Amino acid sequence: MTRFRTSQSLPRMSRQRGIALFIGLVFLVVLSLVAVIAMQSTLLEMRMVTNVARQAEAFQISDSGRAVLTGPTGTSLFAQSLELGGWPVSWGGDVPDADFDMSVAAGIGCTGSAPWSLGDCPATVVNFVNALTTAHGTPLKLLYGALDNPGADGVNPEDPANPSTWLTDAIMTFTDPNNPSGTISATLSVVPDGIGANAGAGAAQAAGYRGLGVALASGGAARYFQIKSAGLSPADATNGRAVTIAQYKAIVQ
Amino acid sequence: MPRIRTLARNAGFSIIELMIAIVLGALVVAGLVNVLIANRQAYHLQEANNYNQQNMRFAMDRIGWSLRMADFFGGAPAVDITGAPVIPAGAGNCNAAWALAVTQPVYGYDGSAGMPADLAGCINAANYVNGADILILRYADTDALEAAAVPIPGKVYLQVQTGGHGVLFVTTPPASPAVGTPGVSTYPYAVEMFYLRPCSDPGAGGICSAGSDGGNPIPTLMRLRLDDTGTLINEPVVEGIEQLQFEYGVRDPLNPNAIVPEKYKSATAMTANDWTNVIAVRVGYVLRAQTRDVGQPHIFDSNSTDPAVAAFPSRLSNDCEYAVDTAGTVTIAPGTCANFSPASVGNAKNPAQQFARIEMTSVVQLRNLVRAKP
């Protein structure tokens, strides 16, 4: 009797266990699918948010990248270079280092003459100097000079109306403050936009006088130029790029 | 005998076993139902927030871009721009002279009942959200014509010499400044007016009503702009903007190099001199989700006084603040948001609290006004 019960019930028990396992596996697969889909949508949202953040970062670096070139005299490379007509000797130019002095006026706390003799300059200045590279080798090009020929495509000259033809003149690369392992950069292109007399200048009173080589009285002249700044975040631009263009007027007296 | 009993036990459950199984099963199912309901609510909330955030991002991008472009006239000051081409422009006071008034590159109006008198007849009263501010921007658009390009006939362009003067024209370029002279560019001319419309799709008549958008009108950010034929057209920019506020950061006129505004003023408080000294604009948005979420109340306060966020007070603007409580009651701060009521109020089907809202304020620097002054 005992033998009979055993032989009758064992096969049934084992068959039931098998079904439970099978159903369990089916449920597991379904739940896994649901989990994977949920994860995918989260991943998508994460990518969207990352892209938005990167784009915002690229816009900011694009917008502020110009500022290092275009601040007032004594606070920016561009103004000094424009005023003195060149770059310092230690950067491969022909202006004596001592004349190319933005440290005093800018109050950036260097006893040496920034940016070439870094000495005791604060880290921000050192970073800034190290960040600037030129796309044309040494010496740095006079950024406001004539239209480059050839332009970006290597064949045709730069066209002020067509920013895609503008040659890259300088690149600023910084460590990303939010992501120390990455870098962000601004790629700067400068094109001249002509020269005009300032209101009140002698030349302005002599109506019609405009252009290179016109002698100007004390009111001075204004050089106009456009700077295109392509902000990249990260610097290899895998997912953040913003381009801004601004027109500037530099007053020369 | 024992064999029969064994078979009977295997064949079914006793009533006790069945009841225990039912109770346990019911417990599990009840738990699952709760989880499902909570998930559904979370999903709706998240969906509404995503909708609001995406619309907000777009609105900020669009208005920010236009604000940064405002007063760009190719390197010539607005006072040196002449030319009054004949264009169809728009209705009422939005005529050609209004569209081409370059000496008002940034201008605005505070929200009121109906359009302000200056803009009488521009758009139908039913297509304007009472109490929402209006911003008007004028500038030379990007994409200057290349040297050999021919202007689109009928479209308004600005031909300008950098540091010189400019002329507005349609079809026939002016003789001076001449094309080909160094520093002379031809830009499309742009005028934009941002305002809010109570509905997204007004239907065939073009006028918003309670039946628009399938009976659930969605407040929409609108733009009035010049098209390629010199006609002013209204177009929706983005949906779901319930309230729009502009405040203008005015610099100290004695300190033209200031890059931080002295104070922010509403349009009503601005004097003629203030408008030329605007160097930043603070834009406040309230966004409202597209669909109702009846699962839970959505409270909202545009002037949050939560002590936990006291360091970052959440404020919409100086002249518009409102709140929605759990019961759906809308409280508008006394003396603010003149003539405004959230779009869903007044419709018993749509208590205000059934829409998720978010609020955002951003400041945009007006680069051209900052730097273009002599």
XYZ file of C-alpha atoms in Angstrom:
627
model
C 0.000 0.000 0.000
C 2.724 2.385 0.934
C 4.614 1.465 -2.191
C 1.516 2.082 -4.300
C 0.961 5.603 -2.890
C 4.508 6.577 -3.493
C 4.571 5.414 -7.047
C 1.258 7.156 -7.737
C 1.929 10.528 -6.224
C 5.590 11.164 -7.065
C 5.212 11.651 -10.811
C 2.273 14.014 -10.260
C 4.222 16.145 -7.762
C 7.160 16.486 -10.096
C 4.930 17.462 -13.004
C 3.356 20.263 -10.921
C 6.789 21.631 -9.916
C 7.761 21.851 -13.572
C 4.723 23.937 -14.469
C 5.367 26.350 -11.629
C 8.914 26.853 -12.818
C 7.785 27.407 -16.391
C 5.108 29.944 -15.425
C 7.598 31.658 -13.135
C 10.036 32.001 -16.022
C 7.355 33.448 -18.300
C 6.470 36.060 -15.678
C 10.138 36.855 -15.200
C 10.587 37.488 -18.916
C 7.533 39.753 -19.048
C 8.655 41.719 -15.989
C 12.176 41.997 -17.370
C 10.800 43.430 -20.593
C 8.788 45.995 -18.641
C 11.866 46.915 -16.593
C 14.037 47.261 -19.680
C 11.462 49.484 -21.385
C 11.182 51.662 -18.289
C 14.964 51.921 -18.153
C 15.124 52.851 -21.812
C 12.711 55.727 -21.378
C 14.701 56.919 -18.363
C 17.870 56.707 -20.412
C 16.259 58.717 -23.178
C 15.238 61.430 -20.727
C 18.734 61.433 -19.290
C 20.215 61.915 -22.733
C 17.799 64.748 -23.445
C 18.690 66.498 -20.218
C 22.400 66.005 -20.842
C 22.081 67.479 -24.289
C 20.187 70.478 -22.984
C 22.828 71.053 -20.330
C 25.613 70.674 -22.859
C 23.932 73.049 -25.239
C 23.495 75.643 -22.498
C 27.142 75.230 -21.535
C 28.230 75.560 -25.162
C 26.171 78.709 -25.524
C 27.734 80.267 -22.457
C 31.295 79.421 -23.487
C 30.548 80.666 -26.981
C 29.223 83.912 -25.629
C 31.907 84.499 -23.007
C 34.797 83.208 -25.120
C 34.759 86.480 -27.001
C 35.029 88.533 -23.857
C 38.721 87.720 -23.388
C 39.397 89.386 -26.705
C 36.985 92.258 -26.576
C 37.028 93.855 -23.129
C 38.038 97.513 -22.743
C 41.670 98.582 -23.091
C 43.835 97.153 -20.370
C 41.566 94.225 -19.699
C 41.643 92.298 -22.917
C 44.203 90.964 -25.345
C 42.389 92.360 -28.290
C 42.285 95.948 -27.093
C 45.980 95.896 -26.231
C 46.938 94.286 -29.489
C 44.790 96.763 -31.393
C 46.253 99.716 -29.554
C 49.876 98.646 -29.875
C 49.600 97.151 -33.310
C 50.986 93.732 -32.492
C 51.683 90.995 -30.008
C 54.406 90.949 -27.324
C 57.901 89.747 -28.234
C 57.603 86.718 -25.981
C 54.578 85.617 -27.961
C 56.485 85.973 -31.212
C 55.318 89.500 -32.008
C 57.297 92.719 -32.123
C 55.856 94.814 -29.283
C 58.119 94.999 -26.211
C 56.664 92.934 -23.404
C 56.765 95.878 -21.044
C 54.468 97.891 -23.316
C 51.936 95.137 -23.670
C 50.756 95.510 -20.153
C 47.291 94.602 -19.136
C 48.065 93.689 -15.574
C 47.943 97.153 -14.038
C 44.779 98.406 -15.575
C 42.992 95.134 -15.208
C 43.949 94.832 -11.559
C 44.347 91.128 -11.936
C 47.000 90.909 -9.260
C 50.208 90.113 -11.157
C 53.419 91.971 -10.456
C 54.780 90.720 -13.738
C 53.373 91.706 -17.055
C 50.562 89.363 -17.801
C 49.943 87.413 -19.873
C 53.423 86.411 -21.042
C 55.416 86.669 -17.821
C 53.127 84.733 -15.562
C 55.223 85.111 -12.405
C 52.869 85.341 -9.471
C 49.708 85.733 -11.465
C 46.604 84.137 -10.026
C 45.611 80.759 -11.340
C 42.786 82.213 -13.377
C 45.223 84.304 -15.391
C 47.618 81.403 -15.873
C 44.741 79.216 -16.982
C 43.590 81.895 -19.347
C 46.995 82.305 -20.961
C 47.448 78.598 -21.299
C 43.958 78.324 -22.729
C 44.594 80.548 -25.708
C 46.104 78.924 -28.737
C 46.275 80.264 -32.221
C 45.162 78.474 -35.291
C 47.917 80.112 -37.323
C 50.956 79.114 -35.276
C 53.298 81.658 -33.728
C 53.190 84.588 -33.819
C 49.530 85.162 -33.163
C 47.847 86.829 -36.072
C 46.646 90.367 -35.692
C 43.047 89.376 -35.312
C 41.486 92.451 -36.798
C 43.634 92.378 -39.953
C 42.511 91.972 -43.525
C 40.109 89.273 -44.673
C 41.962 85.988 -44.818
C 42.623 84.568 -48.242
C 42.092 81.669 -48.541
C 39.303 81.299 -46.002
C 37.947 78.221 -44.277
C 37.610 76.147 -47.449
C 41.248 76.764 -48.409
C 40.302 78.179 -51.808
C 38.092 81.253 -51.623
C 38.656 84.337 -49.471
C 36.591 85.053 -46.368
C 33.230 86.644 -47.089
C 31.938 88.869 -44.257
C 28.364 87.952 -45.214
C 28.998 84.223 -45.004
C 30.280 83.074 -41.595
C 30.943 79.559 -42.841
C 33.885 80.920 -44.863
C 35.566 82.481 -41.846
C 38.920 81.023 -40.893
C 39.456 80.006 -37.272
C 41.856 82.515 -35.720
C 42.169 81.426 -32.119
C 40.949 78.680 -29.842
C 40.343 78.928 -26.131
C 40.176 75.669 -24.257
C 39.217 75.369 -20.614
C 38.720 72.561 -18.194
C 35.011 72.046 -17.757
C 34.195 73.377 -14.270
C 31.414 70.814 -13.912
C 33.367 67.892 -15.223
C 37.092 68.052 -14.465
C 37.892 65.229 -16.848
C 36.429 67.112 -19.793
C 37.215 70.322 -21.580
C 35.116 73.011 -23.183
C 36.352 75.346 -25.865
C 35.527 78.416 -27.894
C 36.721 78.588 -31.465
C 37.054 82.209 -32.495
C 37.015 83.686 -35.982
C 37.498 87.388 -36.465
C 36.707 89.288 -39.647
C 37.147 93.018 -40.224
C 34.020 94.969 -41.007
C 35.575 98.263 -42.064
C 36.564 101.453 -40.360
C 34.582 104.595 -39.666
C 35.113 107.986 -38.128
C 33.833 108.634 -34.651
C 31.202 111.257 -34.101
C 33.008 114.491 -33.313
C 36.183 113.499 -35.077
C 37.683 115.911 -37.546
C 37.224 113.378 -40.255
C 33.594 112.894 -39.383
C 32.993 116.570 -39.994
C 34.575 116.303 -43.402
C 31.636 114.377 -44.670
C 32.225 111.431 -46.873
C 35.667 110.550 -45.638
C 35.739 106.903 -44.779
C 38.172 104.122 -45.260
C 41.677 102.999 -44.561
C 44.421 105.562 -44.547
C 42.237 108.562 -43.782
C 43.903 110.875 -41.288
C 41.735 111.327 -38.271
C 41.702 114.085 -35.708
C 41.365 113.674 -31.968
C 37.874 112.226 -32.094
C 39.480 109.147 -33.555
C 38.177 106.362 -35.657
C 36.350 103.181 -34.963
C 37.281 99.826 -36.322
C 34.403 97.457 -36.809
C 34.797 93.732 -36.771
C 32.753 90.620 -36.255
C 33.691 87.710 -34.071
C 32.196 84.307 -34.574
C 32.536 82.093 -31.554
C 31.695 78.414 -31.754
C 31.284 77.071 -28.248
C 31.914 73.370 -27.880
C 31.035 71.376 -24.821
C 32.821 69.029 -24.504
C 35.699 70.302 -26.612
C 35.394 67.446 -29.084
C 31.784 68.551 -29.645
C 30.205 65.155 -29.343
C 26.966 66.662 -28.137
C 27.071 70.385 -27.458
C 27.701 73.131 -29.969
C 26.487 76.702 -30.101
C 27.588 79.416 -32.480
C 27.195 83.108 -31.796
C 28.350 86.044 -33.845
C 28.734 89.572 -32.554
C 29.700 92.787 -34.200
C 32.093 95.033 -32.320
C 33.280 98.557 -32.574
C 36.783 99.317 -31.292
C 37.557 102.973 -30.838
C 41.056 104.011 -31.862
C 42.260 107.426 -30.816
C -10.014 2.928 2.131
C -6.868 4.918 2.804
C -6.372 4.975 -0.931
C -9.766 6.605 -1.522
C -9.125 9.287 1.140
C -5.799 10.101 -0.412
C -7.367 10.564 -3.828
C -10.130 12.791 -2.402
C -7.577 15.070 -0.706
C -5.708 15.451 -3.947
C -8.773 16.171 -5.999
C -9.764 19.588 -4.484
C -9.572 22.209 -1.750
C -11.607 22.427 1.375
C -13.713 25.575 1.898
C -11.233 26.786 4.534
C -8.303 26.483 2.162
C -10.243 28.253 -0.565
C -11.125 31.162 1.725
C -7.569 31.578 2.897
C -6.406 31.564 -0.708
C -9.038 34.126 -1.668
C -8.102 36.423 1.224
C -4.403 36.190 0.450
C -5.058 36.735 -3.236
C -7.257 39.729 -2.501
C -4.524 41.241 -0.352
C -1.971 40.906 -3.121
C -4.331 42.269 -5.783
C -5.291 45.206 -3.553
C -1.599 46.027 -3.165
C -1.073 45.810 -6.896
C -4.045 48.069 -7.593
C -2.622 50.660 -5.212
C 0.734 50.487 -6.939
C -0.941 50.877 -10.311
C -2.942 53.905 -9.178
C 0.150 55.526 -7.692
C 2.090 54.807 -10.873
C -0.659 56.287 -12.978
C -0.682 59.469 -10.909
C 3.092 59.722 -11.027
C 3.008 59.180 -14.760
C 0.453 61.938 -15.302
C 2.394 64.295 -13.059
C 5.623 63.553 -14.847
C 4.009 63.878 -18.240
C 2.553 67.260 -17.315
C 5.877 68.445 -15.923
C 7.751 67.280 -19.002
C 5.257 69.067 -21.197
C 5.636 72.248 -19.173
C 9.405 72.052 -19.090
C 9.777 71.458 -22.798
C 7.462 74.341 -23.635
C 9.245 76.573 -21.163
C 12.611 75.737 -22.667
C 11.365 76.532 -26.123
C 9.706 79.788 -25.071
C 12.861 80.912 -23.232
C 15.047 80.028 -26.211
C 12.829 81.840 -28.650
C 12.230 85.013 -26.643
C 15.854 85.048 -25.427
C 17.170 84.855 -28.969
C 14.961 87.701 -30.132
C 15.848 89.840 -27.129
C 19.561 89.378 -27.775
C 19.062 90.385 -31.408
C 16.980 93.468 -30.578
C 18.480 96.762 -31.752
C 20.976 95.071 -34.063
C 21.019 97.150 -37.210
C 24.231 96.032 -38.873
C 26.515 98.422 -37.036
C 24.542 101.618 -37.626
C 22.625 103.356 -34.852
C 18.842 103.238 -35.226
C 18.643 107.031 -35.619
C 20.743 106.784 -38.799
C 18.296 104.433 -40.477
C 15.933 105.921 -43.030
C 13.503 104.656 -45.611
C 9.769 104.019 -45.384
C 8.938 101.341 -47.949
C 5.271 100.787 -48.718
C 4.191 97.448 -47.267
C 0.780 95.943 -46.474
C 1.760 95.471 -42.777
C -1.181 94.696 -40.488
C -4.566 95.874 -39.252
C -5.363 98.854 -37.032
C -2.416 100.650 -35.499
C -0.043 97.892 -36.583
C 0.551 99.705 -39.846
C 3.718 100.094 -41.899
C 4.954 103.045 -39.821
C 4.559 100.990 -36.648
C 6.326 97.971 -38.143
C 9.275 100.075 -39.312
C 9.721 102.217 -36.180
C 13.371 101.255 -35.713
C 13.967 103.872 -33.025
C 11.875 101.719 -30.669
C 13.919 98.522 -30.831
C 12.657 97.293 -27.467
C 9.217 98.306 -26.303
C 6.475 96.774 -24.241
C 3.107 97.135 -22.615
C 1.793 95.850 -19.327
C -1.170 93.540 -19.436
C -4.573 95.189 -19.449
C -8.177 94.561 -20.387
C -7.880 94.265 -24.142
C -4.983 95.501 -26.234
C -3.398 98.819 -25.219
C -4.631 101.885 -27.124
C -1.326 102.135 -29.041
C -2.056 98.738 -30.567
C -5.774 99.254 -31.164
C -7.130 97.024 -33.909
C -3.931 94.987 -34.293
C -5.451 91.723 -33.164
C -8.977 90.685 -32.204
C -9.735 91.305 -28.518
C -10.773 87.660 -28.124
C -7.313 86.611 -29.256
C -5.516 88.371 -26.427
C -5.132 87.093 -22.866
C -6.127 90.011 -20.659
C -3.427 90.888 -18.183
C -0.527 89.314 -20.083
C 2.356 91.618 -21.017
C 3.294 92.447 -24.609
C 6.853 92.768 -25.910
C 7.835 94.360 -29.224
C 11.303 93.920 -30.731
C 12.807 95.317 -33.910
C 16.125 94.301 -35.439
C 18.001 93.296 -38.566
C 17.735 89.538 -38.805
C 20.647 87.189 -39.365
C 21.375 85.634 -42.764
C 22.587 88.708 -44.589
C 22.237 88.439 -48.332
C 25.379 87.238 -50.039
C 26.964 89.546 -52.561
C 25.242 88.178 -55.665
C 21.885 87.374 -54.071
C 18.735 89.138 -55.253
C 16.313 90.350 -52.542
C 12.951 88.576 -52.402
C 10.438 90.999 -53.982
C 8.122 92.533 -51.393
C 10.212 91.520 -48.396
C 11.585 94.268 -46.179
C 15.380 94.529 -46.053
C 17.831 96.836 -44.373
C 20.860 97.822 -46.419
C 23.390 99.245 -44.041
C 27.012 100.303 -43.904
C 28.794 99.342 -40.732
C 29.485 102.518 -38.801
C 27.499 104.486 -41.349
C 23.835 104.702 -42.209
C 21.159 102.303 -43.350
C 18.101 102.321 -45.581
C 14.997 100.133 -45.333
C 13.680 99.004 -48.701
C 11.544 96.492 -50.542
C 12.469 94.957 -53.897
C 14.805 97.740 -55.144
C 18.015 98.278 -53.156
C 18.902 101.911 -52.463
C 21.744 103.657 -54.332
C 23.443 104.537 -51.050
C 24.902 102.744 -49.205
C 25.716 100.829 -52.361
C 26.039 97.082 -52.580
C 29.667 96.079 -53.001
C 31.069 98.936 -50.913
C 33.185 97.500 -48.085
C 31.158 97.126 -44.911
C 27.779 97.235 -46.650
C 25.400 94.369 -45.889
C 21.778 93.639 -46.640
C 19.827 92.050 -43.794
C 16.198 90.947 -43.648
C 14.339 93.354 -41.363
C 12.404 91.866 -38.461
C 9.711 93.148 -36.150
C 8.249 90.801 -33.570
C 5.473 91.224 -31.068
C 5.107 88.546 -28.403
C 1.757 88.167 -26.666
C -0.527 85.458 -25.325
C -3.635 84.097 -27.029
C -6.273 82.172 -25.048
C -6.330 79.283 -27.519
C -3.933 77.414 -29.749
C -6.208 76.688 -32.701
C -9.034 79.200 -33.098
C -10.570 77.276 -35.995
C -11.922 78.622 -39.270
C -13.003 82.053 -38.004
C -9.584 82.755 -36.518
C -11.124 83.962 -33.266
C -10.742 82.121 -29.959
C -13.864 80.973 -28.143
C -14.733 78.569 -25.341
C -15.082 75.833 -27.957
C -11.567 76.251 -29.375
C -9.069 73.415 -29.047
C -11.881 70.894 -28.637
C -13.537 72.787 -25.779
C -10.368 73.011 -23.701
C -8.589 76.175 -24.899
C -4.843 76.076 -24.344
C -3.222 79.479 -23.718
C -0.529 79.955 -26.347
C 2.492 82.198 -26.838
C 2.006 84.102 -30.086
C 4.239 86.133 -32.323
C 3.229 88.838 -34.765
C 5.930 89.182 -37.411
C 6.614 90.386 -40.931
C 6.481 87.676 -43.569
C 8.171 87.644 -46.977
C 5.515 89.924 -48.476
C 5.761 92.634 -45.840
C 2.495 91.522 -44.233
C 2.185 91.123 -40.477
C 1.127 87.595 -39.587
C 0.167 85.997 -36.287
C 1.690 82.632 -35.580
C 1.678 80.379 -32.533
C 5.132 79.903 -31.015
C 4.470 77.417 -28.241
C 1.446 76.202 -26.300
C 0.789 76.136 -22.610
C 1.984 79.616 -21.577
C -0.622 80.903 -19.162
C 0.996 84.135 -18.018
C 3.842 86.199 -19.447
C 5.510 89.087 -17.670
C 8.278 91.427 -18.794
C 10.258 93.776 -16.599
C 12.906 96.047 -17.970
C 16.323 96.489 -16.335
C 17.280 100.153 -16.653
C 20.855 101.317 -16.172
C 21.900 104.542 -14.545
C 21.938 107.040 -17.458
C 24.968 108.733 -15.886
C 26.926 105.497 -16.027
C 26.665 104.273 -19.608
C 29.224 101.525 -19.029
C 27.086 99.834 -16.398
C 26.376 96.231 -17.189
C 24.077 95.679 -14.218
C 20.708 97.410 -14.259
C 19.939 99.956 -11.590
C 16.424 98.640 -11.202
C 13.769 96.599 -12.973
C 10.645 98.444 -13.977
C 7.344 97.360 -15.453
C 6.381 98.833 -18.807
C 3.920 101.248 -17.215
C 6.649 102.741 -15.032
C 9.018 103.290 -17.948
C 9.689 106.800 -19.218
C 10.749 107.608 -22.772
C 14.324 107.999 -21.554
C 14.212 104.674 -19.720
C 13.506 102.784 -22.932
C 16.866 103.862 -24.353
C 18.623 102.648 -21.214
C 17.230 99.134 -21.024
C 20.142 96.709 -20.715
C 18.342 93.602 -19.503
C 14.857 92.147 -19.547
C 13.461 89.873 -16.876
C 10.919 87.485 -18.323
C 8.456 85.621 -16.120
C 6.484 82.667 -17.428
C 3.764 80.521 -15.927
C 3.259 77.287 -17.803
C 0.126 75.185 -17.673
C -0.132 71.573 -18.710
C -2.161 70.698 -21.769
C -4.491 68.105 -20.286
C -6.407 68.041 -17.029
C -5.208 65.683 -14.346
C -8.149 64.879 -12.096
C -6.177 62.402 -10.035
C -4.964 64.981 -7.566
C -5.040 68.717 -6.915
C -2.155 70.812 -8.194
C -1.415 73.696 -5.919
C 0.511 76.611 -7.344
C 1.869 79.872 -5.975
C 3.757 82.256 -8.217
C 5.026 84.104 -5.134
C 6.210 81.263 -2.973
C 6.944 82.223 0.604
C 8.176 78.784 1.565
C 10.867 79.436 4.207
C 12.814 76.449 2.895
C 13.499 78.351 -0.293
C 13.698 81.815 1.218
C 17.129 82.296 -0.313
C 15.651 81.823 -3.753
C 12.264 83.457 -3.531
C 10.068 82.377 -6.337
C 8.465 85.454 -7.838
C 6.834 86.005 -11.177
C 7.009 89.769 -11.362
C 6.333 92.913 -9.409
C 2.969 93.408 -10.961
C 1.544 89.943 -11.296
C 1.289 87.210 -8.676
C -1.374 84.544 -8.242
C -1.989 81.251 -6.525
C -4.205 78.185 -6.874
C -5.084 76.175 -3.770
C -6.156 72.550 -3.367
C -9.833 73.435 -3.760
C -9.121 75.131 -7.076
C -9.663 78.643 -5.745
C -7.578 81.207 -7.623
C -6.195 84.048 -5.545
C -4.718 86.951 -7.423
C -2.527 89.221 -5.330
C -4.370 92.511 -4.765
C -3.506 95.197 -7.278
C -1.636 92.829 -9.610
C -2.324 90.940 -12.831
C -4.886 93.506 -13.931
C -7.850 91.820 -15.624
C -6.157 88.425 -15.673
C -7.824 85.150 -14.850
C -6.309 81.726 -15.493
C -7.887 80.366 -18.625
C -9.674 77.432 -17.020
C -11.527 79.441 -14.403
C -15.190 80.044 -15.114
C -15.586 76.677 -16.745
C -17.057 74.306 -14.177
C -15.554 71.375 -16.015
C -12.053 72.776 -15.642
C -11.241 73.825 -12.093
C -7.905 75.585 -12.140
C -6.319 73.082 -9.809
C -6.637 70.258 -12.305
C -3.730 71.596 -14.343
C -0.092 71.202 -13.353
C 1.745 74.511 -13.504
C 5.320 75.650 -13.237
C 6.771 79.082 -13.008
C 10.052 80.373 -14.391
C 11.872 83.666 -14.440
C 14.892 84.398 -16.572
C 16.987 87.480 -17.235
C 18.267 88.195 -20.731
C 20.968 90.795 -21.353
C 20.309 93.089 -24.270
C 23.733 93.110 -25.838
C 23.104 95.628 -28.553
C 21.579 98.196 -26.261
C 24.426 97.648 -23.801
C 27.160 98.147 -26.303
C 25.818 100.035 -29.273
C 25.555 103.392 -27.576
C 28.333 105.872 -28.351
